[in-house]
mmCIF file of C-alpha atoms in Angstrom:
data_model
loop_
_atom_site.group_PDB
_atom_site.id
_atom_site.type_symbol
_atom_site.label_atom_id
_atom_site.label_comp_id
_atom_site.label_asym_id
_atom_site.label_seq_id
_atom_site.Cartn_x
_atom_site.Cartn_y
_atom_site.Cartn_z
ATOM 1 C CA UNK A 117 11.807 -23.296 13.033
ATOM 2 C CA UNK A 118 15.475 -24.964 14.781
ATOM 3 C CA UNK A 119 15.070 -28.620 15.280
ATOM 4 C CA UNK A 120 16.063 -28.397 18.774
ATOM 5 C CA UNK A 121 12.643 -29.171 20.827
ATOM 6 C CA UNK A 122 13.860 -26.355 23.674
ATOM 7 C CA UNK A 123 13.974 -23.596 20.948
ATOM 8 C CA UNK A 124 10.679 -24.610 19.827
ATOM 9 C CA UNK A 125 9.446 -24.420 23.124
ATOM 10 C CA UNK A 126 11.312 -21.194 24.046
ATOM 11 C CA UNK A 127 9.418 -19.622 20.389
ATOM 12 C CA UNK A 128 6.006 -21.013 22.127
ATOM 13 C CA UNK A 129 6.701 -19.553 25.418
ATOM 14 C CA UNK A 130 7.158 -15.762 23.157
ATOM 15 C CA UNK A 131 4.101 -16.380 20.885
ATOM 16 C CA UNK A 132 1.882 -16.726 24.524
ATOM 17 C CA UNK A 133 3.247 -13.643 26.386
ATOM 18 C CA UNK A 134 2.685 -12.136 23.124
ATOM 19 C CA UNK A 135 -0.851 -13.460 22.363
ATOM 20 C CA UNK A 136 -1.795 -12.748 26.032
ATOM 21 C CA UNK A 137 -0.225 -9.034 26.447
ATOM 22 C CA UNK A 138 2.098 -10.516 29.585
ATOM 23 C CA UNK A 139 5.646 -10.000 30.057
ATOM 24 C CA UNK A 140 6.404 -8.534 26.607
ATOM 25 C CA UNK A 141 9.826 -7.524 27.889
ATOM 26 C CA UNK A 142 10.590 -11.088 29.041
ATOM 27 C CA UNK A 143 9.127 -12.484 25.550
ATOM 28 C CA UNK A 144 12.109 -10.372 23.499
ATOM 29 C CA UNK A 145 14.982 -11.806 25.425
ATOM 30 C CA UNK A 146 13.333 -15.176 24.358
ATOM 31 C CA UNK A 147 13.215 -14.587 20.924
ATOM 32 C CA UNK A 148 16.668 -12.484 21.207
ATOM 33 C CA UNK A 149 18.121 -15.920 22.850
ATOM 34 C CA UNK A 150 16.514 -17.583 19.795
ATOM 35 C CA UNK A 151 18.520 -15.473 17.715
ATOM 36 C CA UNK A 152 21.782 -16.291 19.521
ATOM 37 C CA UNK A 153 21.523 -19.800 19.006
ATOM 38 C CA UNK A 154 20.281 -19.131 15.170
ATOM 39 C CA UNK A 155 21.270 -16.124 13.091
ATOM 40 C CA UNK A 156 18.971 -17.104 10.763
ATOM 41 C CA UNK A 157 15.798 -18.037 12.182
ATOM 42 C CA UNK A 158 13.620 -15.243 10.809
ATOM 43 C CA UNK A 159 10.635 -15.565 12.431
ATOM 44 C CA UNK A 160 12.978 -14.529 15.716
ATOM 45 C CA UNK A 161 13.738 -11.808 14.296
ATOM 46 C CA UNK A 162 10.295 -10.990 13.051
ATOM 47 C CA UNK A 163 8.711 -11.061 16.905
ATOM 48 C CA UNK A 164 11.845 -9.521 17.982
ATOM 49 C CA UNK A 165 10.951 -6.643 16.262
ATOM 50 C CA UNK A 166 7.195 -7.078 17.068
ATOM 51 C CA UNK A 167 8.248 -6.972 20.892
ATOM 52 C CA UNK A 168 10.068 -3.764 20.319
ATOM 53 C CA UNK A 169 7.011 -2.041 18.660
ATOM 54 C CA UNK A 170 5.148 -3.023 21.698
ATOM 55 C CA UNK A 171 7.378 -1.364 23.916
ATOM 56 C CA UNK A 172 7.477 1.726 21.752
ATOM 57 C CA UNK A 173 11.114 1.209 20.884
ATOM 58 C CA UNK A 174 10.470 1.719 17.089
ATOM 59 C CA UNK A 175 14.331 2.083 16.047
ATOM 60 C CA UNK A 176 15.169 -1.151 17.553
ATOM 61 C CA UNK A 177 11.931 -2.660 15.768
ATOM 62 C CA UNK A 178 12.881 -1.537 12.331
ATOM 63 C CA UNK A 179 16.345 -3.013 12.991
ATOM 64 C CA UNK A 180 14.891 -6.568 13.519
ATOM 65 C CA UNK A 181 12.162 -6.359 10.409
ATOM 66 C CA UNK A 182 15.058 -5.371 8.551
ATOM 67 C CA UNK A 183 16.455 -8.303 9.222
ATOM 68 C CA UNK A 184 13.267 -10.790 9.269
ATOM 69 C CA UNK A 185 12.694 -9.290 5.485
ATOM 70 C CA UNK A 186 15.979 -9.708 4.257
ATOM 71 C CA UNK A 187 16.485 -13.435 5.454
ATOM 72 C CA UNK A 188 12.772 -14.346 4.352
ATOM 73 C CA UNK A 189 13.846 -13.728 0.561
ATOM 74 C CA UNK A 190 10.315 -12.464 -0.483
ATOM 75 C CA UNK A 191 8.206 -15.008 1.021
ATOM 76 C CA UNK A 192 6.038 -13.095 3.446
ATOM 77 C CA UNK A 193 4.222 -10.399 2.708
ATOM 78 C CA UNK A 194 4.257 -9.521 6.786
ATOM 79 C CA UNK A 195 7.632 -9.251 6.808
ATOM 80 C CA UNK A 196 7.530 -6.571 4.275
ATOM 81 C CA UNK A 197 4.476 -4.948 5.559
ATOM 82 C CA UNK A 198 5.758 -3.984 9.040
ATOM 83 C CA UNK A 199 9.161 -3.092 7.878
ATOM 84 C CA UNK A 200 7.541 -0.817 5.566
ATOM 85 C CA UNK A 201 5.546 0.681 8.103
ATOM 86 C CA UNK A 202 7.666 0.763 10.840
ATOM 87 C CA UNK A 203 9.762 2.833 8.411
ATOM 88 C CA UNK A 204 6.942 5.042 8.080
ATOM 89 C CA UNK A 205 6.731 5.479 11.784
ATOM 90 C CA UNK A 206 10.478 6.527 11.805
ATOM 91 C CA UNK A 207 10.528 8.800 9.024
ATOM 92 C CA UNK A 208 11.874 6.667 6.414
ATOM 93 C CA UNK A 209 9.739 6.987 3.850
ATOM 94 C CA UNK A 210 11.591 6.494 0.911
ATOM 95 C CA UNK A 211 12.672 3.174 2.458
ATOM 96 C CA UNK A 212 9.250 2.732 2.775
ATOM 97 C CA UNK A 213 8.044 3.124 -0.891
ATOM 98 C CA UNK A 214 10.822 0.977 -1.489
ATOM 99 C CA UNK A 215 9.364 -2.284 0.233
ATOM 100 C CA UNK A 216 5.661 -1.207 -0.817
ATOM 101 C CA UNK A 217 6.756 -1.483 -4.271
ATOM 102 C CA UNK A 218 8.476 -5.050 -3.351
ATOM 103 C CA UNK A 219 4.744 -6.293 -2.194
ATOM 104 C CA UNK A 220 3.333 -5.568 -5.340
ATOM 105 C CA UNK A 221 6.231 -7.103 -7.072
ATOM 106 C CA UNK A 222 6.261 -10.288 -5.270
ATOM 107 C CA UNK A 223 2.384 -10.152 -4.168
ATOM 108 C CA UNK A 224 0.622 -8.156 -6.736
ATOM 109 C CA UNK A 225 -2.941 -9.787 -5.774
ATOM 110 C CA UNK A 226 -2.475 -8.173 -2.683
ATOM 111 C CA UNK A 227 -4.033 -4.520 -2.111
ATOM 112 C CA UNK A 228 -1.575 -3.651 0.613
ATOM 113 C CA UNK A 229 1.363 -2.440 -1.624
ATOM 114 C CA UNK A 230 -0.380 -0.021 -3.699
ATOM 115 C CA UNK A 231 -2.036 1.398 -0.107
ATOM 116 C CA UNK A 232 1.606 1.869 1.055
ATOM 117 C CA UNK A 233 2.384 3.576 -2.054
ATOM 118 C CA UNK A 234 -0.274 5.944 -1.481
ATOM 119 C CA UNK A 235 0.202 6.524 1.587
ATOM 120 C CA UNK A 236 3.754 8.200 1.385
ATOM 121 C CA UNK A 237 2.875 9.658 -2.215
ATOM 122 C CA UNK A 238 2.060 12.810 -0.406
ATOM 123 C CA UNK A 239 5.582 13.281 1.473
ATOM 124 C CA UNK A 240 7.579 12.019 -1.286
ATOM 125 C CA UNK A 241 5.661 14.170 -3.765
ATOM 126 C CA UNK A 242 4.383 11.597 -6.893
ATOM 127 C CA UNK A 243 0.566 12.569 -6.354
ATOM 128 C CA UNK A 244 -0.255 11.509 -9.586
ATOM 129 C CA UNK A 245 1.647 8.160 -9.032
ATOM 130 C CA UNK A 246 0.080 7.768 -5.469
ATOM 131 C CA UNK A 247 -3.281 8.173 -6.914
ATOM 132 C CA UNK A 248 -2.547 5.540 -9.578
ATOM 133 C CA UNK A 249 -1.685 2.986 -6.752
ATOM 134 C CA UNK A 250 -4.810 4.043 -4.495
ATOM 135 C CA UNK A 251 -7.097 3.218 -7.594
ATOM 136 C CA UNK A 252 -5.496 -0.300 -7.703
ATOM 137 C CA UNK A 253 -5.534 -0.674 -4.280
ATOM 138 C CA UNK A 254 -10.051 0.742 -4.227
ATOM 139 C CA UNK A 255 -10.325 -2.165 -6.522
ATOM 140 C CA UNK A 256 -8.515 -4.958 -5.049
ATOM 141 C CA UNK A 257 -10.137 -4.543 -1.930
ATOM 142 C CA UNK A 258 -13.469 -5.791 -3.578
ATOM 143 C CA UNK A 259 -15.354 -3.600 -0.333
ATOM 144 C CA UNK A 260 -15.219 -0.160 0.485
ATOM 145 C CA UNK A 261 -12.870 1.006 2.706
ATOM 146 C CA UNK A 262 -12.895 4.533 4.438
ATOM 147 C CA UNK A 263 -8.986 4.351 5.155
ATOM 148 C CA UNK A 264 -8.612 3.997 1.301
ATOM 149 C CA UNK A 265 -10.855 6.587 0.025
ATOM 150 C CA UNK A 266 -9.427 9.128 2.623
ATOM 151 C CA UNK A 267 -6.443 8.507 1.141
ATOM 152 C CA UNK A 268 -7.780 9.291 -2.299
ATOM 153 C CA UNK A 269 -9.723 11.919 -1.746
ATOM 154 C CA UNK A 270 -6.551 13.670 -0.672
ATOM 155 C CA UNK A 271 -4.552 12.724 -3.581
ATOM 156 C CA UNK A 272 -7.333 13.618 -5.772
ATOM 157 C CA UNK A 273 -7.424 17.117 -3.991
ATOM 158 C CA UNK A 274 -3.287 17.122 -4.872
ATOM 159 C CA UNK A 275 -4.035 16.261 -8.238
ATOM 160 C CA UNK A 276 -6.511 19.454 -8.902
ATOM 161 C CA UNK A 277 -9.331 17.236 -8.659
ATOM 162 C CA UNK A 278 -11.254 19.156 -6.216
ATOM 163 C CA UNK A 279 -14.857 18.522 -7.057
ATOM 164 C CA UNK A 280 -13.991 14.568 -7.080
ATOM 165 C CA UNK A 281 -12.110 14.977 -3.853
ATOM 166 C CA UNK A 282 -15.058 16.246 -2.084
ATOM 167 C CA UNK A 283 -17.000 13.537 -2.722
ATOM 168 C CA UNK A 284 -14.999 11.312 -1.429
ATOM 169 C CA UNK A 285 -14.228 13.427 1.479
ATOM 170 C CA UNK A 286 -18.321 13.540 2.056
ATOM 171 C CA UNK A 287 -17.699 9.483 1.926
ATOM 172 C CA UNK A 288 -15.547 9.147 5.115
ATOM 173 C CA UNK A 289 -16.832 12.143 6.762
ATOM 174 C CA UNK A 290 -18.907 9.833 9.178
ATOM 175 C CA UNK A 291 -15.664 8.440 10.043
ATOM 176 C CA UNK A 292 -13.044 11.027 10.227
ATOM 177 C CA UNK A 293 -14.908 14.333 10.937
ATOM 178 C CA UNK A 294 -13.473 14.710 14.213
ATOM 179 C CA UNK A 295 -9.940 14.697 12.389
ATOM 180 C CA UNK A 296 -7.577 17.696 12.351
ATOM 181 C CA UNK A 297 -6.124 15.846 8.777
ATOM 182 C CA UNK A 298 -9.628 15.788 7.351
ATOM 183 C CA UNK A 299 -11.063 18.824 8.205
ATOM 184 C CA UNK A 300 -7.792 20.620 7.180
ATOM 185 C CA UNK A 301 -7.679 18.813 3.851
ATOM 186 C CA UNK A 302 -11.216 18.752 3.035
ATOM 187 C CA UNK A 303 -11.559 22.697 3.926
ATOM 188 C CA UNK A 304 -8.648 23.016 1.173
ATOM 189 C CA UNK A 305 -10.893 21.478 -1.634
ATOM 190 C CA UNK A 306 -13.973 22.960 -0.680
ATOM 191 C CA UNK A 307 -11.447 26.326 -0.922
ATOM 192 C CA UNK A 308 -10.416 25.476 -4.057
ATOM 193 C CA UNK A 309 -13.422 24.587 -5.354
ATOM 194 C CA UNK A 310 -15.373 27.724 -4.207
ATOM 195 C CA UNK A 311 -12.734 30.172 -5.461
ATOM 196 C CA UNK A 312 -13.358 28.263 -8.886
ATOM 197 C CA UNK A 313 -16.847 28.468 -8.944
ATOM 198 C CA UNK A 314 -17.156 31.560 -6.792
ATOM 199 C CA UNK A 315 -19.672 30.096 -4.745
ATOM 200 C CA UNK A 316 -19.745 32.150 -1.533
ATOM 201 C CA UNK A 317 -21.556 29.399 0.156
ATOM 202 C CA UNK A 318 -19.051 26.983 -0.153
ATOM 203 C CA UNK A 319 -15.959 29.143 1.168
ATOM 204 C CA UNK A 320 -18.014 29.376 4.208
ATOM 205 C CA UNK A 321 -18.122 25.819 4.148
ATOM 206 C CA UNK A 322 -14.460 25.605 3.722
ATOM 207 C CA UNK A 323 -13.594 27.739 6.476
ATOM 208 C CA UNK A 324 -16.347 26.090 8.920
ATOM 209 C CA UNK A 325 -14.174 23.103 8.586
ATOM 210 C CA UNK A 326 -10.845 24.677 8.672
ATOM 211 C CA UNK A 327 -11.930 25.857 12.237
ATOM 212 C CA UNK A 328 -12.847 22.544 13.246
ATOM 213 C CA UNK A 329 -8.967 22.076 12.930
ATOM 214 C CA UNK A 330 -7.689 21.992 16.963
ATOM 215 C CA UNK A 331 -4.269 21.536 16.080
ATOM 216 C CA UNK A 332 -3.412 23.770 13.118
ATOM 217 C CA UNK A 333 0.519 23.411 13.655
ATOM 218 C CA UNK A 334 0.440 19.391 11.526
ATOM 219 C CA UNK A 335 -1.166 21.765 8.668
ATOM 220 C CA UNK A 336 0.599 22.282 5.544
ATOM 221 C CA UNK A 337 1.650 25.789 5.040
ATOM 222 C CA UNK A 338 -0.048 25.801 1.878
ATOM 223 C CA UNK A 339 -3.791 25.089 3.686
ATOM 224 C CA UNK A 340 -2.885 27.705 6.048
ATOM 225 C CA UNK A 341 -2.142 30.025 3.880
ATOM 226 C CA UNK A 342 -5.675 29.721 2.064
ATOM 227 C CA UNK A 343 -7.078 30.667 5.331
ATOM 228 C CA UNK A 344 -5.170 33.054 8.103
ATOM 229 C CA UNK A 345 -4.028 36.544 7.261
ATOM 230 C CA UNK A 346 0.128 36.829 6.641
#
């Protein structure tokens, strides 16, 4: 925080339109003035960039974590967290693994990292690694969380762990079943599974969910192609 008492009540002034939803437009100018008069104040930055993400401007946001994170020098794990998934958000998901793998570097007690690394194992195609990381992350957690064994019960279904997969799928159902993601994924394992077992009953299963699927188009082509006729 500058020393000068009008910056620190220019930063206040941001931190209330924020914390009250008002004038978010009006609050980044402040904390872009803030920047102006010091390059690096990085909590400036940081809201900056929060502002931006309010306003859906996500390019703009990732340009102002960027530089939050890099002036911070590891000390927050925030910074980190919404660069990484702000890089998500764009695309950027190699970026992304890169600062999830910086939070459990620098804050290994933390669960958050090996989430992040989970979450963009799919895309970047380490299942095996991704489900190493979600396993941390189950445990560090210390309570069960549905976002977390979604997550694994997908990687467990990349990993040819089908009959695991399912019941973890069964886990977050109560949660998720309205979800074109779930019911497209969990339809694959129960396909899997079923042509493995040749259990009739559960490929109807499989394709009962795989119709509960509204927007088919987000599918992989491999799910698809378990399912509709070339």
């Amino acid at each position: 925080m500058p020393n000068q008492s009008d910056s620190r009540e220019l930063f206040k002034l941001g931190i209330d339109c924020i914390n009250q939803n008002l004038y978010i437009g009006a609050a980044n100018q402040l904390f872009q003035k803030l920047i102006k008069q010091d390059s690096l104040f990085c909590d400036a930055y940081f809201f900056a960039g929060y502002t931006f993400r309010l306003s859906n401007m996500n390019k703009e946001a990732f340009a102002m974590y960027y530089m939050a994170d890099s002036l911070s020098q590891n000390k927050s794990i925030e910074f980190k967290q919404n660069l990484a998934m702000m890089s998500v958000s764009i695309g950027n998901m190699r970026f992304a693994r890169k600062k999830y793998l910086e939070m459990t570097k620098y804050f290994p007690a933390s669960p958050e990292g090996y989430y992040g690394i989970a979450i963009t194992s799919p895309e970047i195609g380490d299942p095996d690694f991704g489900l190493e990381n979600i396993n941390i992350a189950e445990e560090k957690y210390y309570v069960e969380n549905k976002d977390v064994q979604f997550i694994k019960a997908i990687l467990l279904n990349l990993n040819g762990k089908y009959e695991e997969s399912i019941k973890y799928f069964e886990k977050v159902q109560s949660k998720f079943s309205k979800d074109d993601y779930f019911n497209g994924n969990y339809a694959l394992s129960l396909y899997e599974l079923a042509i493995l077992n040749n259990d009739e009953k559960q490929l109807k299963k499989a394709k009962k969910h795989y119709n509960k699927v509204k927007d088919k188009s987000n599918l992989t082509a491999y799910i698809k192609s378990k399912f509709e006729t070339p």
